[in-house]
CSV table of C-alpha atoms and ligand atoms in Angstrom, one decimal:
chain,number,residue,atom,x,y,z
A,298,MET,CA,17.4,-11.7,-30.9
A,299,SER,CA,20.6,-11.4,-29.7
A,300,ALA,CA,22.0,-11.9,-26.9
A,301,GLU,CA,21.8,-9.0,-25.0
A,302,VAL,CA,18.1,-9.0,-25.5
A,303,GLU,CA,18.1,-11.9,-24.5
A,304,ALA,CA,19.3,-11.0,-21.4
A,305,TYR,CA,16.3,-13.0,-19.0
A,306,HIS,CA,15.4,-12.3,-15.1
A,307,PRO,CA,12.4,-14.5,-13.9
A,308,GLY,CA,10.7,-11.2,-11.8
A,309,LEU,CA,11.7,-8.8,-13.3
A,310,GLU,CA,14.9,-8.8,-10.6
A,311,GLY,CA,17.0,-6.3,-10.3
A,312,VAL,CA,16.6,-5.1,-13.4
A,313,ILE,CA,16.4,-1.1,-13.8
A,314,ALA,CA,12.8,-0.7,-15.9
A,315,GLY,CA,12.8,2.8,-15.5
A,316,GLU,CA,14.1,6.3,-13.9
A,317,THR,CA,12.5,8.7,-11.5
A,318,ALA,CA,12.5,11.1,-9.3
A,319,ILE,CA,10.7,10.7,-7.1
A,320,CYS,CA,11.9,8.2,-4.4
A,321,CYS,CA,15.1,6.0,-3.8
A,322,VAL,CA,14.9,3.1,-2.2
A,323,GLU,CA,18.8,1.9,-0.9
A,324,GLN,CA,19.9,-0.8,1.6
A,325,ASP,CA,20.9,1.9,3.7
A,326,ARG,CA,18.6,5.1,2.7
A,327,LEU,CA,14.8,5.4,2.1
A,328,LEU,CA,14.2,9.1,0.7
A,329,TYR,CA,11.2,10.9,-0.8
A,330,ARG,CA,12.2,13.4,-2.8
A,331,GLY,CA,15.9,13.7,-1.1
A,332,TYR,CA,13.9,13.2,2.4
A,333,ASP,CA,14.5,10.7,4.9
A,334,VAL,CA,11.5,8.8,5.1
A,335,GLY,CA,12.8,8.7,8.9
A,336,ASP,CA,12.9,12.6,9.5
A,337,LEU,CA,9.3,12.8,7.1
A,338,ALA,CA,7.6,10.2,9.5
A,339,ARG,CA,8.4,12.3,12.5
A,340,HIS,CA,7.9,15.2,11.5
A,341,ALA,CA,6.1,15.3,8.7
A,342,SER,CA,2.1,14.8,8.4
A,343,PHE,CA,0.8,12.7,5.4
A,344,GLU,CA,-0.6,16.1,3.3
A,345,GLU,CA,3.3,17.1,3.5
A,346,CYS,CA,3.9,13.8,1.6
A,347,ALA,CA,1.6,13.6,-0.8
A,348,PHE,CA,2.2,17.3,-1.5
A,349,LEU,CA,6.1,16.6,-2.1
A,350,LEU,CA,5.5,13.4,-3.9
A,351,LEU,CA,2.9,15.2,-6.2
A,352,HIS,CA,5.0,18.6,-6.6
A,353,GLY,CA,8.5,17.7,-5.7
A,354,GLU,CA,9.7,20.4,-3.1
A,355,LEU,CA,7.8,20.0,1.0
A,356,PRO,CA,4.6,23.1,0.6
A,357,THR,CA,4.9,25.9,2.5
A,358,ALA,CA,2.2,27.0,4.8
A,359,PRO,CA,0.0,29.0,2.8
A,360,GLU,CA,0.2,26.2,-0.7
A,361,LEU,CA,-0.4,23.6,3.1
A,362,ALA,CA,-4.0,25.7,3.7
A,363,LEU,CA,-5.1,25.1,-0.4
A,364,PHE,CA,-3.7,21.6,-0.9
A,365,LYS,CA,-5.6,20.1,2.5
A,366,LYS,CA,-8.5,22.7,1.4
A,367,GLN,CA,-8.6,21.3,-2.2
A,368,ILE,CA,-8.8,18.1,-0.5
A,369,ASP,CA,-11.8,19.1,1.9
A,370,GLY,CA,-13.5,19.8,-1.1
A,371,GLU,CA,-13.3,16.8,-2.4
A,372,ARG,CA,-13.8,14.5,-0.1
A,373,GLU,CA,-17.6,14.2,-0.6
A,374,LEU,CA,-18.5,11.2,-3.0
A,375,PRO,CA,-21.2,11.8,-5.9
A,376,GLY,CA,-24.1,10.0,-5.2
A,377,ALA,CA,-24.4,7.0,-7.9
A,378,VAL,CA,-21.0,5.8,-6.2
A,379,VAL,CA,-23.0,5.6,-2.5
A,380,GLU,CA,-25.1,3.6,-4.6
A,381,VAL,CA,-23.0,1.5,-6.3
A,382,LEU,CA,-21.4,1.2,-2.6
A,383,ARG,CA,-24.5,-0.4,-1.3
A,384,ALA,CA,-25.6,-3.1,-3.6
A,385,ILE,CA,-21.7,-5.0,-3.6
A,386,PRO,CA,-22.4,-7.7,-1.7
A,387,ARG,CA,-21.6,-7.3,2.1
A,388,GLN,CA,-18.9,-10.3,1.6
A,389,ALA,CA,-16.8,-8.6,-0.6
A,390,PRO,CA,-13.4,-8.1,0.6
A,391,MET,CA,-12.9,-4.0,0.5
A,392,MET,CA,-9.9,-3.8,-2.2
A,393,ASP,CA,-12.5,-4.7,-4.8
A,394,VAL,CA,-14.9,-2.5,-3.6
A,395,LEU,CA,-12.6,0.3,-3.5
A,396,ARG,CA,-11.2,-1.0,-7.3
A,397,THR,CA,-14.8,-0.6,-7.9
A,398,GLY,CA,-15.4,2.5,-6.1
A,399,VAL,CA,-12.8,4.3,-7.6
A,400,SER,CA,-13.1,3.3,-11.3
A,401,LEU,CA,-16.2,4.7,-10.7
A,402,CYS,CA,-15.9,8.1,-9.0
A,403,GLY,CA,-13.7,8.4,-13.2
A,404,ASN,CA,-16.8,8.7,-14.5
A,405,PHE,CA,-17.7,11.7,-12.2
A,406,SER,CA,-14.6,13.6,-12.6
A,407,SER,CA,-14.8,16.8,-15.0
A,408,ALA,CA,-11.3,17.2,-16.0
A,409,LYS,CA,-10.8,15.9,-19.6
A,410,SER,CA,-7.3,16.0,-20.8
A,411,GLN,CA,-4.6,14.1,-19.2
A,412,GLY,CA,-1.7,17.2,-19.0
A,413,ALA,CA,-0.2,18.2,-16.6
A,414,SER,CA,-2.7,20.8,-14.5
A,415,ASN,CA,-5.4,18.4,-15.1
A,416,LEU,CA,-3.7,15.0,-13.9
A,417,LEU,CA,-2.9,17.1,-10.4
A,418,THR,CA,-6.8,17.8,-10.4
A,419,ARG,CA,-7.3,14.3,-10.8
A,420,ALA,CA,-5.1,13.3,-8.2
A,421,VAL,CA,-7.2,15.0,-5.1
A,422,ARG,CA,-9.7,13.8,-6.3
A,423,VAL,CA,-8.9,10.6,-6.0
A,424,LEU,CA,-7.1,10.8,-2.9
A,425,ALA,CA,-9.5,12.5,-1.2
A,426,ALA,CA,-12.0,9.9,-2.6
A,427,VAL,CA,-9.9,6.8,-1.2
A,428,PRO,CA,-10.7,8.1,2.8
A,429,SER,CA,-14.8,8.3,2.0
A,430,LEU,CA,-14.8,5.3,-0.2
A,431,ILE,CA,-13.4,2.8,3.1
A,432,ALA,CA,-15.7,4.9,5.6
A,433,VAL,CA,-19.0,5.0,3.7
A,434,ARG,CA,-18.4,1.1,3.0
A,435,LEU,CA,-17.7,0.8,7.0
A,436,ARG,CA,-21.1,2.9,7.7
A,437,ILE,CA,-23.0,0.4,4.8
A,438,LEU,CA,-21.7,-2.8,6.9
A,439,ALA,CA,-22.3,-1.4,10.2
A,440,GLY,CA,-26.5,0.1,9.1
A,441,LYS,CA,-25.2,4.0,10.6
A,442,PRO,CA,-25.3,6.3,9.4
A,443,LEU,CA,-22.9,8.2,6.5
A,444,LEU,CA,-21.5,11.6,8.2
A,445,GLU,CA,-20.5,14.8,6.6
A,446,PRO,CA,-17.0,15.4,5.9
A,447,ARG,CA,-15.7,17.9,8.0
A,448,PRO,CA,-12.9,20.4,7.0
A,449,GLY,CA,-9.9,21.2,8.7
A,450,LEU,CA,-9.9,16.9,10.4
A,451,SER,CA,-6.3,15.9,9.4
A,452,HIS,CA,-6.1,12.6,6.8
A,453,ALA,CA,-5.8,10.8,9.7
A,454,ALA,CA,-8.7,12.3,12.5
A,455,GLN,CA,-11.2,12.1,9.2
A,456,PHE,CA,-10.5,9.2,7.9
A,457,ILE,CA,-11.2,8.1,11.4
A,458,TYR,CA,-14.0,10.6,12.0
A,459,MET,CA,-16.1,9.2,8.9
A,460,ALA,CA,-16.0,6.3,9.6
A,461,PHE,CA,-16.3,5.5,12.7
A,462,GLY,CA,-18.3,8.5,13.6
A,463,ARG,CA,-16.1,9.9,16.8
A,464,GLU,CA,-13.0,12.3,17.0
A,465,ALA,CA,-9.6,10.4,16.6
A,466,THR,CA,-7.8,10.6,19.6
A,467,ALA,CA,-3.8,12.3,19.7
A,468,LEU,CA,-2.4,9.1,19.8
A,469,GLU,CA,-4.6,6.6,16.5
A,470,GLU,CA,-4.0,10.1,14.5
A,471,LYS,CA,-0.6,10.4,15.2
A,472,ILE,CA,0.3,6.6,14.9
A,473,LEU,CA,-2.7,6.2,11.3
A,474,ASN,CA,-0.5,9.1,10.0
A,475,LEU,CA,2.5,7.8,10.5
A,476,THR,CA,1.5,4.5,8.7
A,477,LEU,CA,-0.1,6.3,5.7
A,478,VAL,CA,3.9,8.7,5.7
A,479,LEU,CA,5.1,5.1,6.0
A,480,TYR,CA,3.3,4.1,2.9
A,481,ALA,CA,3.4,6.9,0.3
A,482,GLU,CA,5.6,6.2,-2.1
A,483,HIS,CA,8.3,3.2,-2.8
A,484,GLU,CA,9.3,3.4,-6.6
A,485,TYR,CA,9.1,0.7,-8.6
A,486,ASN,CA,6.8,-1.8,-6.5
A,487,ALA,CA,4.7,-4.1,-8.3
A,488,SER,CA,1.6,-2.3,-8.0
A,489,THR,CA,2.9,1.7,-8.3
A,490,PHE,CA,4.8,-0.5,-12.1
A,491,ALA,CA,1.5,-1.6,-13.0
A,492,ALA,CA,-0.1,2.1,-12.3
A,493,ARG,CA,3.3,3.4,-14.8
A,494,VAL,CA,2.6,0.1,-17.3
A,495,CYS,CA,-1.6,1.7,-17.8
A,496,THR,CA,-0.4,5.2,-17.4
A,497,SER,CA,2.6,4.2,-20.6
A,498,THR,CA,0.0,3.4,-23.2
A,499,LEU,CA,-1.7,7.3,-22.2
A,500,SER,CA,-4.4,5.4,-20.7
A,501,GLY,CA,-6.1,8.1,-18.3
A,502,LEU,CA,-5.4,9.1,-14.5
A,503,HIS,CA,-8.0,6.3,-13.0
A,504,SER,CA,-7.5,3.4,-15.1
A,505,SER,CA,-3.5,3.2,-13.1
A,506,VAL,CA,-5.0,4.2,-9.8
A,507,VAL,CA,-7.3,0.7,-10.7
A,508,ALA,CA,-4.4,-1.6,-11.8
A,509,ALA,CA,-2.4,-0.6,-9.0
A,510,ILE,CA,-5.6,-1.1,-6.5
A,511,GLY,CA,-5.9,-4.8,-8.4
A,512,THR,CA,-2.0,-5.9,-7.4
A,513,LEU,CA,-1.9,-4.2,-4.2
A,514,LYS,CA,-4.2,-6.1,-3.2
A,515,GLY,CA,-2.5,-9.4,-3.2
A,516,PRO,CA,-0.8,-11.0,-0.5
A,517,LEU,CA,2.7,-10.9,-1.7
A,518,HIS,CA,2.6,-7.4,-2.0
A,519,GLY,CA,-0.4,-4.9,0.0
A,520,GLY,CA,-2.5,-7.7,1.3
A,521,ALA,CA,0.6,-9.3,3.8
A,522,ASN,CA,-0.4,-6.6,6.2
A,523,GLU,CA,-3.6,-8.2,6.8
A,524,ALA,CA,-2.1,-12.0,6.3
A,525,ALA,CA,0.8,-10.9,8.6
A,526,LEU,CA,-2.0,-10.0,11.2
A,527,HIS,CA,-4.6,-13.0,10.8
A,528,LEU,CA,-1.1,-15.5,11.5
A,529,ILE,CA,0.0,-13.7,14.6
A,530,ASP,CA,-3.5,-14.0,15.4
A,531,GLN,CA,-3.6,-17.7,15.9
A,532,PHE,CA,-1.4,-17.6,18.5
A,533,ARG,CA,-1.6,-17.0,22.1
A,534,SER,CA,2.0,-17.1,23.7
A,535,GLY,CA,5.5,-17.1,21.7
A,536,PRO,CA,6.4,-21.1,22.7
A,537,ASP,CA,3.1,-21.8,20.3
A,538,ALA,CA,4.0,-19.1,17.4
A,539,ARG,CA,7.7,-20.3,17.1
A,540,ALA,CA,7.1,-24.7,17.5
A,541,TRP,CA,4.5,-24.0,14.6
A,542,VAL,CA,6.9,-21.0,11.8
A,543,GLU,CA,9.3,-24.0,12.4
A,544,GLU,CA,7.5,-26.6,11.3
A,545,ALA,CA,5.8,-24.1,8.6
A,546,LEU,CA,9.4,-22.6,7.6
A,547,GLU,CA,10.9,-26.9,7.4
A,548,LYS,CA,7.2,-27.0,4.8
A,549,LYS,CA,8.1,-24.1,2.6
A,550,VAL,CA,5.4,-22.4,3.6
A,551,LYS,CA,6.1,-18.0,3.2
A,552,ILE,CA,6.0,-16.7,6.0
A,553,MET,CA,3.4,-13.8,5.4
A,554,GLY,CA,5.3,-9.8,6.7
A,555,PHE,CA,8.9,-11.3,6.1
A,556,GLY,CA,11.1,-10.7,2.6
A,557,HIS,CA,11.2,-8.4,0.2
A,558,ARG,CA,13.3,-8.8,-3.3
A,559,VAL,CA,15.4,-5.2,-2.8
A,560,TYR,CA,16.2,-5.1,0.8
A,561,ARG,CA,18.4,-7.4,2.8
A,562,ASN,CA,19.5,-5.9,5.5
A,563,GLY,CA,15.5,-5.5,6.8
A,564,ASP,CA,12.5,-2.6,5.8
A,565,HIS,CA,13.4,1.1,6.7
A,566,ARG,CA,9.8,0.9,7.9
A,567,ALA,CA,9.8,-1.8,9.2
A,568,PHE,CA,12.3,-0.3,11.7
A,569,ILE,CA,10.5,2.7,12.2
A,570,LEU,CA,7.1,1.6,13.4
A,571,GLU,CA,8.1,-1.8,15.5
A,572,PRO,CA,8.5,0.7,18.5
A,573,TYR,CA,4.9,1.1,18.8
A,574,VAL,CA,3.7,-2.5,18.4
A,575,ASP,CA,4.9,-2.7,22.2
A,576,GLU,CA,4.1,0.6,23.3
A,577,LEU,CA,-0.1,-0.2,22.0
A,578,ALA,CA,0.4,-3.8,23.2
A,579,LYS,CA,1.1,-2.0,26.8
A,580,ALA,CA,-1.4,0.5,26.3
A,581,ARG,CA,-4.2,-1.6,25.2
A,582,GLY,CA,-3.2,-4.1,27.6
A,583,GLU,CA,-2.3,-7.2,25.3
A,584,PRO,CA,1.1,-8.3,26.2
A,585,TRP,CA,1.3,-11.6,24.7
A,586,ARG,CA,0.8,-10.5,21.1
A,587,ALA,CA,3.7,-8.5,20.9
A,588,GLU,CA,4.7,-11.6,22.9
A,589,VAL,CA,3.9,-13.7,19.8
A,590,TYR,CA,5.2,-10.4,17.6
A,591,HIS,CA,8.6,-11.1,18.5
A,592,ALA,CA,8.5,-15.1,18.6
A,593,ILE,CA,8.0,-15.3,14.9
A,594,LYS,CA,10.0,-12.6,13.8
A,595,GLN,CA,13.2,-13.9,16.1
A,596,THR,CA,12.8,-17.6,14.3
A,597,VAL,CA,12.1,-16.2,10.7
A,598,TRP,CA,15.8,-14.5,11.6
A,599,ASP,CA,16.4,-18.3,13.3
A,600,LYS,CA,15.4,-19.9,11.2
A,601,LYS,CA,15.9,-18.2,7.8
A,602,LYS,CA,17.7,-14.9,8.4
A,603,ILE,CA,14.6,-12.9,6.6
A,604,HIS,CA,13.4,-9.6,8.2
A,605,PRO,CA,10.2,-9.0,8.5
A,606,ASN,CA,8.8,-5.5,6.3
A,607,VAL,CA,6.5,-2.6,6.6
A,608,ASP,CA,3.5,-4.8,6.8
A,609,TYR,CA,4.2,-6.9,9.6
A,610,PRO,CA,4.4,-4.8,12.2
A,611,CYS,CA,1.5,-2.2,10.9
A,612,GLY,CA,-0.7,-5.9,10.7
A,613,LEU,CA,-0.2,-5.2,14.6
A,614,VAL,CA,-0.3,-2.0,14.6
A,615,TYR,CA,-3.8,-1.4,12.8
A,616,TYR,CA,-5.5,-4.3,14.9
A,617,PHE,CA,-4.2,-2.2,18.1
A,618,LEU,CA,-6.2,0.9,16.6
A,619,GLY,CA,-9.3,-1.2,16.2
A,620,PHE,CA,-9.5,-1.5,12.7
A,621,PRO,CA,-11.0,-4.2,11.4
A,622,PRO,CA,-8.4,-6.6,9.2
A,623,ASP,CA,-10.3,-5.9,6.6
A,624,ILE,CA,-9.5,-2.8,6.1
A,625,PHE,CA,-5.7,-3.3,6.3
A,626,THR,CA,-4.7,-3.4,2.7
A,627,ALA,CA,-7.2,0.2,2.0
A,628,LEU,CA,-5.5,2.0,4.4
A,629,PHE,CA,-2.7,1.0,2.5
A,630,VAL,CA,-4.1,2.6,-0.2
A,631,MET,CA,-4.7,5.2,1.0
A,632,ALA,CA,-1.3,6.7,1.8
A,633,ARG,CA,-0.2,4.9,-1.7
A,634,VAL,CA,-2.1,6.6,-4.2
A,635,SER,CA,0.1,9.6,-3.6
A,636,GLY,CA,3.3,7.8,-4.7
A,637,TRP,CA,1.0,5.6,-7.6
A,638,CYS,CA,-0.4,9.3,-8.6
A,639,ALA,CA,3.3,11.3,-8.7
A,640,HIS,CA,4.7,8.1,-10.9
A,641,ILE,CA,1.5,8.4,-12.9
A,642,ILE,CA,2.6,12.5,-14.2
A,643,GLU,CA,6.2,11.5,-13.9
A,644,GLN,CA,5.6,9.0,-16.7
A,645,HIS,CA,3.0,10.8,-18.5
A,646,GLU,CA,6.0,13.1,-18.5
A,647,ASN,CA,9.1,11.5,-20.2
A,648,ASN,CA,6.4,8.7,-21.2
A,649,ARG,CA,8.1,5.7,-23.3
A,650,LEU,CA,4.8,2.9,-24.0
A,651,ILE,CA,6.5,-0.3,-21.3
A,652,ARG,CA,6.5,-3.0,-23.7
A,653,PRO,CA,9.0,-6.1,-22.7
A,654,ARG,CA,9.9,-9.4,-24.7
A,655,SER,CA,9.0,-12.7,-23.4
A,656,ARG,CA,11.4,-15.6,-24.1
A,657,TYR,CA,9.3,-18.8,-26.1
A,658,THR,CA,8.9,-21.8,-24.6
A,659,GLY,CA,5.8,-23.3,-26.3
A,660,PRO,CA,6.0,-26.0,-28.9
A,661,ALA,CA,8.8,-25.5,-32.1
A,662,PRO,CA,7.1,-24.4,-35.7
A,663,ARG,CA,4.0,-27.8,-36.1
A,664,ALA,CA,1.7,-27.9,-39.4
A,665,TYR,CA,-1.9,-27.2,-39.2
A,666,VAL,CA,-3.9,-29.7,-38.7
A,667,ALA,CA,-7.7,-29.8,-39.6
A,668,LEU,CA,-10.2,-30.3,-37.7
A,669,ALA,CA,-11.7,-33.0,-39.1
A,670,ALA,CA,-8.4,-35.1,-39.6
A,671,ARG,CA,-7.7,-34.2,-35.3
B,994,ACO,N1,9.1,-16.8,4.8
B,994,ACO,C1,9.7,-17.8,4.4
B,994,ACO,N2,10.3,-17.8,3.1
B,994,ACO,C2,10.7,-16.0,2.7
B,994,ACO,C3,10.6,-15.9,2.4
B,994,ACO,C4,8.8,-15.6,3.9
B,994,ACO,N3,8.2,-14.4,3.9
B,994,ACO,N4,10.3,-14.6,1.6
B,994,ACO,C5,10.9,-15.1,1.1
B,994,ACO,N5,11.8,-16.1,1.6
B,994,ACO,C6,12.6,-17.3,0.8
B,994,ACO,C7,12.2,-18.4,-0.4
B,994,ACO,O1,11.7,-19.6,0.2
B,994,ACO,C8,14.3,-18.6,-1.3
B,994,ACO,O2,14.4,-19.1,-0.4
B,994,ACO,P1,15.0,-20.4,-0.6
B,994,ACO,O3,16.2,-19.0,-1.6
B,994,ACO,O4,15.8,-21.9,0.7
B,994,ACO,O5,13.9,-21.3,-2.0
B,994,ACO,C9,13.9,-17.1,-0.9
B,994,ACO,O6,13.4,-16.3,0.3
B,994,ACO,C10,14.1,-16.1,-1.7
B,994,ACO,O7,12.8,-15.3,-1.9
B,994,ACO,P2,11.9,-15.5,-3.1
B,994,ACO,O8,10.2,-15.9,-2.7
B,994,ACO,O9,12.6,-15.8,-4.3
B,994,ACO,O10,12.6,-13.5,-3.3
B,994,ACO,P3,11.2,-12.6,-3.8
B,994,ACO,O11,12.2,-11.8,-4.0
B,994,ACO,O12,10.6,-13.0,-5.1
B,994,ACO,O13,10.1,-12.3,-3.0
B,994,ACO,C11,8.7,-11.7,-1.7
B,994,ACO,C12,10.2,-10.9,-2.5
B,994,ACO,C13,7.7,-11.9,-2.4
B,994,ACO,C14,7.9,-10.4,-0.9
B,994,ACO,C15,8.6,-13.0,-0.5
B,994,ACO,O14,9.7,-12.0,1.0
B,994,ACO,C16,7.8,-13.0,0.2
B,994,ACO,O15,6.4,-13.8,-1.0
B,994,ACO,N6,6.8,-12.8,1.0
B,994,ACO,C17,5.8,-12.7,1.9
B,994,ACO,C18,4.8,-11.9,1.3
B,994,ACO,C19,4.6,-10.2,2.2
B,994,ACO,O16,5.3,-9.8,2.9
B,994,ACO,N7,5.1,-9.5,1.2
B,994,ACO,C20,4.7,-8.6,1.6
B,994,ACO,C21,5.9,-7.0,1.2
B,994,ACO,S1,6.4,-6.0,1.2
B,994,ACO,C22,5.1,-4.9,0.9
B,994,ACO,O17,5.1,-5.3,-0.8
B,994,ACO,C23,4.6,-3.3,1.1
């Protein structure tokens, strides 16, 4: 191999592995299709963001109404999928349930070809199915009757209704919507890349989303929001948290919810979400949780000069909203499936098989030894 071909970057760090018009991640900005994520977080619903990611432009009012109607039309799960959700052992993590559920739903999708309009149809189906899968599984685990979706609710409010059987409060709806907007898209992160690799072989949309769900599950990626809550939950005071983190960092333990492959000056999404940690801690009468949150953050900064990523505030925000920790990463899927599908469509439109090379580190060539002589 020539020296140029042999350029090697462990973990593909810093490698430009493809082009995208969907999202721009830089130190000083995060844009979805050119729109600043801060503006979207302030003004847009998740459904507007999903439309923007999938179609490239913000929807007009009639386009948005039609998009919501299409999603509402796909919320109900096939009976056979519900039966499988009942059959999965209780202790299975929600991310594994979701991986199986999305895979199963793919078999019920009638859109056969992978052309652009069929990909959009499948994208809407999977977008609608994910919150239903999480909600139905939660109802089954709680031994409660399943609820019919209520057309017309926002994506966030619909999930809360189908999972918990009550209307979302305005604050719950606003904050869940905000996290969905912040989680919707982030260029060539590990799960999106997995989806694009799968798509590049001309496999189907559901296969690509399943590959992405499996990739997001790990605690170095989306699984960090749940792991961050478990970390915070260990402590009841700032000084206790500080002492533990100092010792952990001495031992080179990774602190979940901190660090990022791209961001050096902090994660835009964490800055946007963080004020809600203090607001919700106060509203829920648990100010010590915010104290622990800030103590861990300050200690990691003092000792390692590392910022939190979006998963750090999000874990605690989801806790304050009353969601069980096992669904935190599944809620990330509920959002990111919009970005994954946008990338799957983009990959299809300008496809080339993604197939890098490896550097061989095994034994030098050697002669075969017959079985009897070994
Ligand atoms: N806690 C403690 N030290 C850390 C952390 C952390 N969370 N993250 C990075 N570091 C340290 C490393 O130990 C290393 O230090 P050293 O040079 O003294 O050995 C240095 O920072 C560089 O770290 P790498 O692991 O090489 O950075 P990389 O870019 O490979 O990792 C990653 C990025 C995986 C996100 C990492 O920061 C991490 O494991 N964080 C915790 C898990 C997490 O929060 N993941 C969510 C990411 S955001 C998302 O997926 C939505």
